[in-house]
CSV table of C-alpha atoms and ligand atoms in Angstrom, one decimal:
chain,number,residue,atom,x,y,z
A,1,MET,CA,-2.9,13.7,-22.2
A,2,SER,CA,-0.1,12.1,-24.2
A,3,GLN,CA,-1.5,10.6,-27.4
A,4,ARG,CA,1.8,9.3,-28.8
A,5,PRO,CA,3.6,6.2,-27.9
A,6,VAL,CA,6.7,6.7,-25.7
A,7,ARG,CA,9.9,6.1,-27.7
A,8,ASN,CA,11.3,2.5,-27.2
A,9,GLN,CA,8.2,1.5,-25.4
A,10,ARG,CA,6.9,-1.8,-26.6
A,11,GLN,CA,3.3,-1.7,-27.9
A,12,TYR,CA,0.6,-4.2,-27.3
A,13,ASP,CA,-2.5,-5.3,-29.1
A,14,PHE,CA,-4.3,-6.4,-26.0
A,15,ILE,CA,-4.2,-4.6,-22.6
A,16,VAL,CA,-5.9,-5.3,-19.3
A,17,VAL,CA,-6.0,-2.3,-17.0
A,18,SER,CA,-6.9,-2.8,-13.3
A,19,ASN,CA,-6.2,-1.1,-10.1
A,20,ARG,CA,-3.8,-3.8,-8.9
A,21,LEU,CA,-1.2,-5.8,-10.9
A,22,PRO,CA,-1.6,-9.6,-10.4
A,23,VAL,CA,1.4,-9.4,-8.1
A,24,ASP,CA,1.9,-7.1,-5.1
A,25,SER,CA,5.2,-5.7,-4.0
A,26,VAL,CA,5.9,-6.8,-0.4
A,27,ILE,CA,8.8,-6.5,2.0
A,28,ASP,CA,9.9,-10.0,3.1
A,29,GLY,CA,11.2,-11.0,6.5
A,30,ASP,CA,14.8,-10.0,5.6
A,31,GLY,CA,13.6,-6.5,4.5
A,32,ASN,CA,14.0,-7.3,0.8
A,33,GLN,CA,11.4,-6.5,-1.9
A,34,ALA,CA,9.5,-9.5,-3.1
A,35,TRP,CA,6.3,-10.3,-5.0
A,36,ALA,CA,3.2,-11.9,-3.7
A,37,PRO,CA,-0.1,-12.8,-5.5
A,38,SER,CA,-2.6,-10.0,-5.3
A,39,PRO,CA,-5.8,-10.5,-3.2
A,40,GLY,CA,-9.3,-10.9,-4.6
A,41,GLY,CA,-11.2,-12.7,-7.3
A,42,LEU,CA,-10.4,-10.2,-10.1
A,43,VAL,CA,-6.8,-11.2,-10.4
A,44,ALA,CA,-7.6,-14.9,-10.2
A,45,ALA,CA,-10.1,-14.6,-13.0
A,46,LEU,CA,-7.9,-12.5,-15.3
A,47,GLU,CA,-4.7,-14.4,-15.0
A,48,PRO,CA,-5.8,-17.3,-17.3
A,49,VAL,CA,-7.1,-14.7,-19.8
A,50,MET,CA,-3.7,-13.0,-19.9
A,51,HIS,CA,-1.9,-16.3,-20.4
A,52,ARG,CA,-4.0,-16.8,-23.5
A,53,HIS,CA,-3.2,-13.4,-25.0
A,54,ASP,CA,0.2,-11.9,-25.7
A,55,GLY,CA,-0.8,-8.7,-24.0
A,56,ALA,CA,0.2,-6.3,-21.2
A,57,TRP,CA,-1.4,-5.7,-17.8
A,58,VAL,CA,-1.4,-2.1,-16.5
A,59,GLY,CA,-1.8,-1.6,-12.7
A,60,TRP,CA,-0.5,-0.4,-9.4
A,61,PRO,CA,2.2,-2.6,-7.8
A,62,GLY,CA,0.4,-2.5,-4.4
A,63,ARG,CA,2.8,-0.3,-2.4
A,64,ALA,CA,3.1,3.5,-2.3
A,65,ASP,CA,5.9,5.5,-4.0
A,66,LEU,CA,7.2,2.6,-6.1
A,67,ASP,CA,8.2,3.8,-9.6
A,68,LEU,CA,9.1,0.7,-11.5
A,69,ASP,CA,9.9,0.0,-15.1
A,70,PRO,CA,7.8,-2.5,-17.0
A,71,PHE,CA,8.7,-6.1,-16.3
A,72,ASP,CA,7.7,-9.6,-17.2
A,73,THR,CA,6.6,-12.2,-14.7
A,74,ASP,CA,5.1,-15.7,-15.2
A,75,GLY,CA,4.7,-15.1,-18.9
A,76,MET,CA,2.9,-11.7,-18.5
A,77,SER,CA,4.1,-8.2,-19.3
A,78,LEU,CA,3.4,-5.9,-16.4
A,79,ILE,CA,3.2,-2.1,-16.7
A,80,PRO,CA,3.3,-0.5,-13.2
A,81,VAL,CA,1.5,2.7,-12.4
A,82,PRO,CA,3.0,4.5,-9.4
A,83,LEU,CA,0.8,5.9,-6.6
A,84,SER,CA,2.1,8.2,-3.9
A,85,GLU,CA,1.3,7.7,-0.2
A,86,ALA,CA,-1.3,10.5,-0.4
A,87,GLU,CA,-2.9,9.0,-3.5
A,88,VAL,CA,-3.2,5.6,-1.9
A,89,ALA,CA,-5.0,7.3,1.0
A,90,ASP,CA,-7.3,9.4,-1.1
A,91,TYR,CA,-7.9,7.5,-4.4
A,92,TYR,CA,-7.7,3.8,-3.1
A,93,GLU,CA,-8.6,3.9,0.6
A,94,GLY,CA,-10.8,7.0,0.3
A,95,PHE,CA,-12.8,7.4,-2.9
A,96,SER,CA,-12.6,3.7,-4.1
A,97,ASN,CA,-13.1,2.0,-0.8
A,98,ALA,CA,-14.8,4.4,1.6
A,99,THR,CA,-17.0,6.1,-1.1
A,100,LEU,CA,-17.7,3.8,-4.0
A,101,TRP,CA,-17.4,0.4,-2.3
A,102,PRO,CA,-20.1,1.1,0.4
A,103,LEU,CA,-22.3,3.0,-2.0
A,104,TYR,CA,-22.2,0.2,-4.6
A,105,HIS,CA,-22.8,-2.4,-1.9
A,106,ASP,CA,-26.2,-1.1,-0.9
A,107,VAL,CA,-24.8,1.3,1.7
A,108,ILE,CA,-24.1,-1.5,4.2
A,109,ALA,CA,-21.5,1.0,5.6
A,110,VAL,CA,-22.1,4.8,5.2
A,111,PRO,CA,-20.3,6.2,2.2
A,112,GLU,CA,-18.2,9.3,2.7
A,113,PHE,CA,-18.3,12.0,0.0
A,114,LEU,CA,-15.0,14.0,0.2
A,115,ARG,CA,-14.2,16.4,-2.6
A,116,GLU,CA,-10.4,16.0,-2.2
A,117,TRP,CA,-10.8,12.2,-2.6
A,118,TRP,CA,-12.8,12.8,-5.8
A,119,GLU,CA,-10.0,15.1,-7.1
A,120,THR,CA,-7.4,12.5,-6.5
A,121,TYR,CA,-9.6,9.8,-8.1
A,122,ARG,CA,-9.6,12.0,-11.2
A,123,VAL,CA,-5.9,12.5,-11.2
A,124,VAL,CA,-5.1,8.8,-10.7
A,125,ASN,CA,-7.6,7.7,-13.4
A,126,ARG,CA,-5.9,10.1,-15.8
A,127,ARG,CA,-2.5,8.6,-15.0
A,128,PHE,CA,-3.8,5.0,-15.7
A,129,ALA,CA,-5.3,6.2,-19.0
A,130,GLU,CA,-2.1,8.0,-20.0
A,131,ARG,CA,0.1,4.9,-19.2
A,132,THR,CA,-2.3,2.7,-21.2
A,133,ALA,CA,-2.4,5.1,-24.2
A,134,GLU,CA,1.4,4.9,-24.2
A,135,VAL,CA,1.6,1.2,-24.5
A,136,ALA,CA,-1.4,0.5,-26.7
A,137,GLY,CA,-0.6,-0.3,-30.3
A,138,ARG,CA,-2.8,1.2,-33.1
A,139,GLY,CA,-6.3,-0.3,-32.9
A,140,ALA,CA,-5.6,-2.3,-29.7
A,141,VAL,CA,-8.2,-3.8,-27.6
A,142,VAL,CA,-8.2,-2.4,-24.0
A,143,TRP,CA,-10.1,-4.1,-21.2
A,144,VAL,CA,-10.5,-1.8,-18.1
A,145,GLN,CA,-11.6,-3.5,-14.8
A,146,ASP,CA,-13.7,-2.4,-11.9
A,147,TYR,CA,-14.9,0.6,-9.9
A,148,GLN,CA,-11.5,2.1,-9.2
A,149,LEU,CA,-11.1,3.1,-12.8
A,150,GLN,CA,-14.5,4.2,-14.1
A,151,LEU,CA,-13.2,7.4,-15.7
A,152,VAL,CA,-10.6,5.6,-17.7
A,153,PRO,CA,-12.8,4.6,-20.7
A,154,LYS,CA,-13.7,8.2,-21.6
A,155,LEU,CA,-10.2,9.5,-21.0
A,156,LEU,CA,-8.8,6.8,-23.3
A,157,ARG,CA,-11.5,7.3,-26.0
A,158,ASP,CA,-10.8,11.1,-26.1
A,159,ALA,CA,-7.0,10.4,-26.4
A,160,ARG,CA,-7.1,7.4,-28.6
A,161,PRO,CA,-10.3,7.0,-30.7
A,162,ASP,CA,-8.6,4.1,-32.6
A,163,LEU,CA,-8.8,1.8,-29.5
A,164,THR,CA,-11.6,-0.6,-28.8
A,165,ILE,CA,-12.4,-0.2,-25.1
A,166,GLY,CA,-14.2,-2.6,-22.8
A,167,PHE,CA,-15.1,-2.1,-19.1
A,168,PHE,CA,-16.1,-4.7,-16.6
A,169,ASN,CA,-17.6,-3.9,-13.2
A,170,HIS,CA,-16.8,-6.7,-10.8
A,171,ILE,CA,-19.0,-5.4,-8.0
A,172,PRO,CA,-22.7,-4.6,-8.0
A,173,PHE,CA,-24.0,-1.4,-9.8
A,174,PRO,CA,-26.5,0.2,-7.4
A,175,SER,CA,-30.1,1.2,-8.0
A,176,TYR,CA,-30.6,4.8,-9.1
A,177,GLY,CA,-32.0,5.8,-5.7
A,178,LEU,CA,-28.6,5.0,-4.1
A,179,PHE,CA,-26.3,5.9,-7.1
A,180,SER,CA,-27.9,9.4,-7.3
A,181,GLN,CA,-26.4,10.2,-3.9
A,182,LEU,CA,-23.0,10.4,-5.5
A,183,PRO,CA,-22.1,14.1,-6.1
A,184,TRP,CA,-20.1,13.1,-9.1
A,185,ARG,CA,-22.6,10.7,-10.6
A,186,THR,CA,-22.8,12.3,-14.0
A,187,GLN,CA,-19.0,12.3,-14.5
A,188,ILE,CA,-18.9,8.6,-13.6
A,189,ILE,CA,-21.6,7.7,-16.1
A,190,GLU,CA,-19.8,9.8,-18.8
A,191,GLY,CA,-16.6,8.0,-17.9
A,192,LEU,CA,-18.1,4.5,-18.4
A,193,LEU,CA,-19.9,5.5,-21.6
A,194,GLY,CA,-16.4,6.0,-23.1
A,195,ALA,CA,-16.3,2.2,-23.5
A,196,ASP,CA,-17.8,0.2,-26.4
A,197,VAL,CA,-19.0,-2.6,-24.1
A,198,VAL,CA,-19.8,-2.1,-20.4
A,199,GLY,CA,-20.1,-5.5,-18.6
A,200,PHE,CA,-21.8,-6.3,-15.3
A,201,GLN,CA,-22.3,-9.5,-13.2
A,202,ARG,CA,-26.1,-9.6,-13.2
A,203,ASP,CA,-29.0,-8.3,-15.3
A,204,ALA,CA,-30.0,-6.1,-12.3
A,205,ASP,CA,-26.7,-4.3,-12.4
A,206,ALA,CA,-26.9,-3.6,-16.2
A,207,GLY,CA,-30.5,-2.4,-15.7
A,208,ASN,CA,-29.5,0.0,-12.9
A,209,PHE,CA,-26.7,1.4,-15.1
A,210,ALA,CA,-29.1,1.9,-18.1
A,211,GLN,CA,-31.5,3.7,-15.8
A,212,ALA,CA,-28.7,6.0,-14.5
A,213,VAL,CA,-27.8,6.8,-18.1
A,214,ARG,CA,-31.4,7.7,-18.9
A,215,ARG,CA,-31.9,9.8,-15.8
A,216,LEU,CA,-28.6,11.6,-15.8
A,217,LYS,CA,-27.7,12.0,-19.5
A,218,GLY,CA,-31.1,11.5,-21.2
A,219,PHE,CA,-29.7,9.1,-23.8
A,220,ALA,CA,-32.0,6.5,-25.3
A,221,THR,CA,-31.5,2.9,-24.2
A,222,LYS,CA,-33.1,-0.1,-25.9
A,223,GLY,CA,-32.4,-3.5,-24.4
A,224,GLN,CA,-28.6,-3.9,-24.2
A,225,HIS,CA,-28.0,-0.9,-26.5
A,226,ILE,CA,-27.3,2.7,-25.5
A,227,ALA,CA,-27.3,5.4,-28.2
A,228,VAL,CA,-24.5,7.8,-27.2
A,229,PRO,CA,-24.4,11.1,-29.2
A,230,LEU,CA,-21.0,11.7,-30.8
A,231,THR,CA,-21.2,15.2,-29.5
A,232,ASP,CA,-22.7,15.3,-26.0
A,233,PRO,CA,-25.1,18.2,-25.8
A,234,ASN,CA,-24.5,18.5,-22.0
A,235,PRO,CA,-20.9,17.6,-21.4
A,236,GLY,CA,-20.0,17.3,-17.7
A,237,ARG,CA,-23.6,18.0,-16.8
A,238,ARG,CA,-26.9,16.3,-16.1
A,239,ALA,CA,-29.4,16.6,-19.0
A,240,SER,CA,-32.7,18.2,-18.1
A,241,GLY,CA,-34.7,15.5,-20.1
A,242,PRO,CA,-34.3,13.0,-23.0
A,243,VAL,CA,-31.8,14.0,-25.6
A,244,ARG,CA,-33.0,14.3,-29.2
A,245,GLU,CA,-32.0,11.3,-31.3
A,246,ASP,CA,-31.5,13.0,-34.7
A,247,GLY,CA,-27.7,13.5,-34.5
A,248,PRO,CA,-25.0,10.9,-35.1
A,249,THR,CA,-24.6,8.4,-32.3
A,250,ARG,CA,-22.4,5.5,-31.3
A,251,THR,CA,-23.7,2.3,-29.7
A,252,VAL,CA,-22.5,1.2,-26.3
A,253,VAL,CA,-23.5,-2.3,-25.3
A,254,ALA,CA,-24.3,-2.7,-21.6
A,255,ARG,CA,-25.1,-6.2,-20.4
A,256,LYS,CA,-24.3,-9.0,-18.0
A,257,PHE,CA,-21.3,-11.3,-18.4
A,258,PRO,CA,-21.2,-13.4,-15.1
A,259,ILE,CA,-17.6,-13.9,-14.1
A,260,SER,CA,-16.4,-17.4,-13.2
A,261,ILE,CA,-13.3,-19.4,-12.3
A,262,ASP,CA,-10.7,-21.6,-13.9
A,263,ALA,CA,-12.8,-24.7,-13.2
A,264,PRO,CA,-10.4,-27.2,-14.8
A,265,TYR,CA,-7.7,-26.1,-12.4
A,266,PHE,CA,-9.8,-26.8,-9.4
A,267,ARG,CA,-10.9,-30.2,-10.8
A,268,ALA,CA,-7.3,-31.2,-11.5
A,269,THR,CA,-5.9,-30.0,-8.2
A,270,SER,CA,-8.7,-31.6,-6.1
A,271,HIS,CA,-8.0,-34.9,-7.8
A,272,ARG,CA,-4.3,-34.9,-6.7
A,273,GLU,CA,-3.3,-37.5,-4.2
A,274,ASP,CA,-1.3,-35.0,-2.1
A,275,ILE,CA,-4.2,-32.6,-1.9
A,276,ARG,CA,-6.6,-35.3,-0.8
A,277,ALA,CA,-4.1,-36.4,1.8
A,278,ARG,CA,-3.8,-32.8,3.0
A,279,ALA,CA,-7.6,-32.6,3.3
A,280,ASN,CA,-7.6,-35.7,5.5
A,281,GLU,CA,-4.8,-34.2,7.5
A,282,ILE,CA,-6.8,-31.0,8.0
A,283,ARG,CA,-9.7,-33.0,9.3
A,284,ALA,CA,-7.5,-34.9,11.7
A,285,ASP,CA,-5.8,-31.7,12.9
A,286,LEU,CA,-9.2,-30.3,13.7
A,287,GLY,CA,-10.0,-33.3,15.9
A,288,ASN,CA,-11.9,-35.4,13.4
A,289,PRO,CA,-15.2,-33.6,13.9
A,290,LYS,CA,-18.4,-35.0,12.3
A,291,VAL,CA,-19.0,-31.8,10.4
A,292,ILE,CA,-16.6,-29.1,9.2
A,293,MET,CA,-18.2,-25.8,8.2
A,294,LEU,CA,-16.0,-23.4,6.3
A,295,GLY,CA,-16.1,-19.6,5.6
A,296,VAL,CA,-13.5,-18.1,3.3
A,297,ASP,CA,-13.7,-14.3,2.8
A,298,ARG,CA,-11.7,-11.1,2.5
A,299,LEU,CA,-12.3,-9.5,5.9
A,300,ASP,CA,-15.0,-7.2,4.5
A,301,TYR,CA,-18.3,-6.0,6.0
A,302,THR,CA,-20.1,-7.0,2.7
A,303,LYS,CA,-19.3,-10.7,3.3
A,304,GLY,CA,-21.8,-11.1,6.2
A,305,ILE,CA,-19.2,-12.7,8.6
A,306,ARG,CA,-20.9,-11.0,11.6
A,307,HIS,CA,-24.3,-12.5,10.6
A,308,ARG,CA,-22.7,-16.0,10.2
A,309,LEU,CA,-21.0,-15.8,13.6
A,310,LEU,CA,-24.2,-14.6,15.2
A,311,ALA,CA,-26.2,-17.5,13.7
A,312,TYR,CA,-23.6,-20.1,14.6
A,313,GLY,CA,-23.2,-18.7,18.2
A,314,GLU,CA,-27.0,-19.0,18.7
A,315,LEU,CA,-27.0,-22.6,17.4
A,316,LEU,CA,-24.2,-23.4,20.0
A,317,ALA,CA,-26.1,-21.6,22.7
A,318,GLU,CA,-29.3,-23.5,21.9
A,319,GLY,CA,-27.4,-26.8,22.0
A,320,ARG,CA,-28.4,-27.6,18.4
A,321,VAL,CA,-24.8,-27.9,17.4
A,322,LYS,CA,-22.1,-29.3,19.7
A,323,PRO,CA,-18.4,-28.3,19.5
A,324,GLU,CA,-17.5,-32.0,19.9
A,325,GLU,CA,-19.2,-32.7,16.6
A,326,VAL,CA,-19.2,-29.5,14.6
A,327,ILE,CA,-16.4,-26.9,13.9
A,328,LEU,CA,-16.5,-23.7,12.0
A,329,VAL,CA,-13.3,-22.8,10.2
A,330,GLN,CA,-13.2,-19.2,9.2
A,331,VAL,CA,-10.5,-17.9,6.9
A,332,ALA,CA,-10.6,-14.1,6.9
A,333,SER,CA,-7.9,-12.7,4.7
A,334,PRO,CA,-6.6,-9.2,5.6
A,335,SER,CA,-8.0,-6.5,3.5
A,336,ARG,CA,-7.9,-2.6,3.3
A,337,GLU,CA,-6.5,-2.5,6.8
A,338,ARG,CA,-6.2,1.2,7.1
A,339,VAL,CA,-9.8,2.0,6.3
A,340,LYS,CA,-11.8,2.6,9.5
A,341,SER,CA,-14.8,0.4,8.7
A,342,TYR,CA,-12.4,-2.5,8.1
A,343,MET,CA,-10.5,-1.9,11.4
A,344,ASP,CA,-13.9,-1.8,13.2
A,345,LEU,CA,-15.0,-5.0,11.5
A,346,ARG,CA,-11.8,-6.9,12.4
A,347,ASP,CA,-12.2,-5.8,16.1
A,348,GLU,CA,-15.8,-7.0,16.2
A,349,VAL,CA,-15.2,-10.3,14.4
A,350,GLU,CA,-12.2,-11.1,16.6
A,351,VAL,CA,-14.0,-10.2,19.8
A,352,THR,CA,-17.0,-12.4,18.7
A,353,VAL,CA,-14.8,-15.3,17.8
A,354,GLY,CA,-13.0,-15.0,21.2
A,355,ARG,CA,-16.3,-14.9,23.0
A,356,ILE,CA,-17.8,-17.9,21.2
A,357,ASN,CA,-14.6,-19.9,21.7
A,358,GLY,CA,-14.3,-18.9,25.3
A,359,GLU,CA,-17.9,-19.9,26.0
A,360,TYR,CA,-18.3,-23.1,24.0
A,361,SER,CA,-14.9,-24.7,23.1
A,362,ALA,CA,-13.9,-27.8,25.0
A,363,ILE,CA,-10.3,-29.1,25.4
A,364,GLY,CA,-9.4,-30.5,22.0
A,365,HIS,CA,-12.6,-29.2,20.4
A,366,GLN,CA,-12.6,-25.6,19.3
A,367,ALA,CA,-16.0,-24.1,18.3
A,368,ILE,CA,-14.3,-21.8,15.7
A,369,SER,CA,-10.9,-22.2,14.1
A,370,TYR,CA,-10.1,-18.6,13.0
A,371,HIS,CA,-7.3,-17.6,10.6
A,372,HIS,CA,-6.5,-14.0,9.8
A,373,HIS,CA,-4.4,-14.6,6.7
A,374,SER,CA,-4.6,-15.9,3.2
A,375,TYR,CA,-3.5,-19.3,2.0
A,376,PRO,CA,-2.0,-20.5,-1.2
A,377,ARG,CA,-4.5,-21.8,-3.8
A,378,GLU,CA,-3.6,-25.5,-3.3
A,379,GLU,CA,-4.2,-25.3,0.4
A,380,MET,CA,-7.6,-23.7,-0.3
A,381,VAL,CA,-8.5,-26.7,-2.5
A,382,ALA,CA,-7.6,-29.0,0.4
A,383,LEU,CA,-9.8,-27.0,2.7
A,384,TYR,CA,-12.7,-27.1,0.3
A,385,LEU,CA,-12.4,-30.9,0.1
A,386,ALA,CA,-12.3,-31.1,3.9
A,387,ALA,CA,-15.4,-28.9,4.4
A,388,ASP,CA,-18.8,-30.6,4.6
A,389,VAL,CA,-20.6,-27.2,4.5
A,390,MET,CA,-19.4,-24.1,2.8
A,391,LEU,CA,-20.9,-20.8,4.1
A,392,VAL,CA,-21.2,-17.9,1.7
A,393,THR,CA,-23.4,-15.4,3.5
A,394,ALA,CA,-22.6,-12.1,1.8
A,395,LEU,CA,-24.9,-9.2,2.4
A,396,ARG,CA,-24.1,-8.0,-1.1
A,397,ASP,CA,-21.5,-9.4,-3.5
A,398,GLY,CA,-20.9,-8.9,-7.2
A,399,MET,CA,-20.4,-12.6,-7.8
A,400,ASN,CA,-18.4,-14.5,-5.1
A,401,LEU,CA,-15.9,-16.8,-6.7
A,402,VAL,CA,-15.3,-18.8,-3.5
A,403,ALA,CA,-18.7,-20.4,-4.0
A,404,LYS,CA,-17.8,-21.5,-7.5
A,405,GLU,CA,-14.3,-22.7,-6.3
A,406,TYR,CA,-15.9,-24.9,-3.7
A,407,VAL,CA,-18.2,-26.5,-6.2
A,408,ALA,CA,-15.5,-27.0,-8.8
A,409,SER,CA,-13.3,-28.7,-6.1
A,410,ARG,CA,-15.9,-31.3,-5.0
A,411,PHE,CA,-15.2,-34.0,-7.6
A,412,ASP,CA,-16.7,-36.4,-5.0
A,413,ASN,CA,-20.1,-34.7,-5.5
A,414,ASP,CA,-20.3,-34.2,-1.8
A,415,GLY,CA,-20.5,-31.1,0.4
A,416,VAL,CA,-23.3,-28.5,0.8
A,417,LEU,CA,-23.1,-24.9,-0.3
A,418,VAL,CA,-25.1,-22.4,1.8
A,419,LEU,CA,-25.3,-19.3,-0.5
A,420,SER,CA,-26.6,-15.8,0.0
A,421,GLU,CA,-29.2,-14.7,-2.5
A,422,PHE,CA,-27.5,-11.3,-2.5
A,423,ALA,CA,-24.3,-12.8,-4.1
A,424,GLY,CA,-24.3,-12.8,-7.9
A,425,ALA,CA,-23.4,-16.5,-7.9
A,426,SER,CA,-27.0,-17.3,-6.7
A,427,ASP,CA,-28.3,-16.6,-10.2
A,428,GLU,CA,-26.4,-19.6,-11.4
A,429,LEU,CA,-26.0,-21.9,-8.4
A,430,LYS,CA,-29.7,-22.4,-7.7
A,431,ARG,CA,-29.2,-25.8,-6.1
A,432,ALA,CA,-27.3,-24.3,-3.2
A,433,VAL,CA,-29.2,-23.8,0.0
A,434,LEU,CA,-30.1,-20.2,-0.6
A,435,VAL,CA,-30.4,-17.8,2.3
A,436,ASN,CA,-31.2,-14.2,3.2
A,437,PRO,CA,-28.3,-13.6,5.7
A,438,HIS,CA,-30.2,-10.8,7.4
A,439,ASP,CA,-32.7,-13.4,8.5
A,440,ILE,CA,-30.8,-14.9,11.4
A,441,GLU,CA,-33.4,-17.6,12.1
A,442,GLY,CA,-33.5,-18.5,8.4
A,443,LEU,CA,-29.7,-18.6,8.4
A,444,LYS,CA,-29.7,-21.0,11.4
A,445,GLU,CA,-32.2,-23.2,9.7
A,446,ALA,CA,-30.1,-23.2,6.5
A,447,MET,CA,-27.0,-24.2,8.5
A,448,MET,CA,-28.9,-27.0,10.2
A,449,SER,CA,-30.4,-28.4,7.0
A,450,ALA,CA,-27.0,-28.3,5.4
A,451,ILE,CA,-25.5,-30.2,8.4
A,452,GLU,CA,-28.3,-32.8,8.3
A,453,MET,CA,-28.8,-33.1,4.6
A,454,PRO,CA,-28.9,-36.8,3.4
A,455,PRO,CA,-26.1,-37.9,1.2
A,456,ALA,CA,-28.3,-38.5,-1.8
A,457,GLU,CA,-29.6,-35.0,-1.8
A,458,ARG,CA,-26.1,-33.5,-1.3
A,459,ALA,CA,-24.9,-35.5,-4.3
A,460,MET,CA,-27.9,-34.4,-6.5
A,461,ARG,CA,-27.5,-30.7,-5.7
A,462,MET,CA,-23.7,-30.8,-6.1
A,463,ARG,CA,-23.9,-32.6,-9.4
A,464,SER,CA,-26.2,-30.0,-10.8
A,465,MET,CA,-24.1,-27.1,-9.6
A,466,ARG,CA,-20.9,-28.6,-10.9
A,467,LYS,CA,-22.5,-29.0,-14.3
A,468,ARG,CA,-23.2,-25.2,-14.3
A,469,VAL,CA,-19.7,-24.2,-13.1
A,470,PHE,CA,-17.9,-26.4,-15.7
A,471,GLU,CA,-20.2,-25.1,-18.5
A,472,ASP,CA,-19.8,-21.5,-17.6
A,473,ASP,CA,-16.1,-21.1,-16.6
A,474,VAL,CA,-13.8,-18.2,-16.8
A,475,GLU,CA,-12.9,-19.0,-20.4
A,476,LYS,CA,-16.5,-18.6,-21.4
A,477,TRP,CA,-16.7,-15.3,-19.4
A,478,SER,CA,-13.6,-13.8,-21.1
A,479,SER,CA,-14.3,-15.0,-24.6
A,480,GLY,CA,-18.0,-13.9,-24.3
A,481,PHE,CA,-16.9,-10.4,-23.3
A,482,LEU,CA,-14.0,-10.1,-25.8
A,483,ASP,CA,-16.1,-11.5,-28.7
A,484,THR,CA,-18.8,-8.9,-28.0
A,485,LEU,CA,-16.1,-6.2,-27.8
A,486,THR,CA,-14.4,-7.1,-31.1
A,487,ALA,CA,-17.9,-7.4,-32.7
A,488,ARG,CA,-18.4,-3.7,-31.7
A,489,ARG,CA,-15.1,-2.8,-33.5
A,490,THR,CA,-16.4,-4.4,-36.7
A,491,ALA,CA,-19.8,-2.8,-36.3
A,492,GLU,CA,-18.4,0.7,-35.8
A,493,PRO,CA,-15.1,1.3,-37.5
A,494,THR,CA,-13.3,4.4,-36.5
B,501,F6P,O1,-13.6,-7.6,-6.9
B,501,F6P,C1,-13.5,-6.4,-6.1
B,501,F6P,C2,-12.1,-6.0,-5.7
B,501,F6P,O2,-12.1,-4.7,-5.2
B,501,F6P,C3,-11.2,-6.1,-6.9
B,501,F6P,O3,-11.2,-4.9,-7.7
B,501,F6P,C4,-9.9,-6.2,-6.2
B,501,F6P,O4,-8.9,-6.8,-6.9
B,501,F6P,C5,-10.3,-7.2,-5.0
B,501,F6P,O5,-11.6,-6.9,-4.7
B,501,F6P,C6,-9.4,-7.0,-3.8
B,501,F6P,O6,-9.5,-5.8,-3.2
B,501,F6P,P1,-8.3,-4.8,-3.0
B,501,F6P,O7,-7.6,-4.7,-4.3
B,501,F6P,O8,-8.9,-3.5,-2.5
B,501,F6P,O9,-7.4,-5.5,-2.0
């Protein structure tokens, strides 16, 4: 791996590394290359962080076989990492999204363990690490993001011991019983332990990681601290038992840093006259129903869209909700469309929506208003303002920032959040109507109690949740992580 900076390459003191850049290369209607905001909460959370630091963002530009030079956009320096068509299939769609994603989300879909996918994951992680090492100034802080890049911390540390390296896992980290299914579990743990700080969404995730470290590497863990020997006695292999602690070690901190949103942005946008007018217009366009329920998700099987539709369909069938009074707006943004489980999900969701609408919609009163695309952020705020009930019914979710965006947008202290207890956000938003989405009867009751909740209770719950979201916003998340990271640098100089 190259350890020296490339000639004429600008060097940075702060670098974010993630699978995707904040913008995706797309081909517009005229066949020209254009840039569109990348999907997902990760990018939305990191953008404000990047605007506060004069750093660089290393990532894939979202299309295969694009070899671009570094460029600046919206005040950020972007360093593209190219992926071939085969690498997109094996590293991104394969190992990241058909192996790790289902495994880390409690095996909601069956993970596939293909050796060629693993080989490509290694190759691509090495490329990300090499590109980062080239642009990192001496002693730089590097913050690696998410499950697609778990080998990068160790590769970087081996090449550039002068760097301070953080890793944040945006998705859940599974229990050892599930994680141990992964044929390459030891290499993944070694990869992550290359970081100085490994961050998770919830205490449970950090605990699962510490257990995997003990079981696979035999390293001692105490609270948030892991003692990693400077020389691993079992490199690349599982330890047969606890490792003796008498040699020199370095400390890795593993703990939770719950991610959040740019709450002031949502407050300011939701207050805008034009956005409030747009919210009224949405309500009118939907036929002025008494209650608008809203779901906003990437079209992903972890989000519990099927469960939500099943519960809503049963409420319609039982006559407990009437399409003349209630509408469900479901925004399902396209995601990972070449992965089989995602194609199957889309088919199932769209057949179910069609069936429910066919059966229950009346002229001028649709049961479900379904949208298979994403919307600009401002339109989302108008939708949040229009929605009386927000449904977040994930079967497993690292955090779920949509739940926090809804709360931050409700400056009127109105609206009810129905929130899955399997989403990380439920640790903080305890005044939501909490549900187990597998329990369809319970989900139906939760929807009904949200629809019927008296205004005073709605306001009391929303006020309490807003307090929490504005106290713990994305600025607190990033400064909490980066302060911990820089404290490690002072604690363990290289
Ligand atoms: O938060 C999980 C995550 O996979 C992020 O890493 C990613 O940016 C987002 O969801 C969207 O997924 P994808 O990049 O696969 O479209």
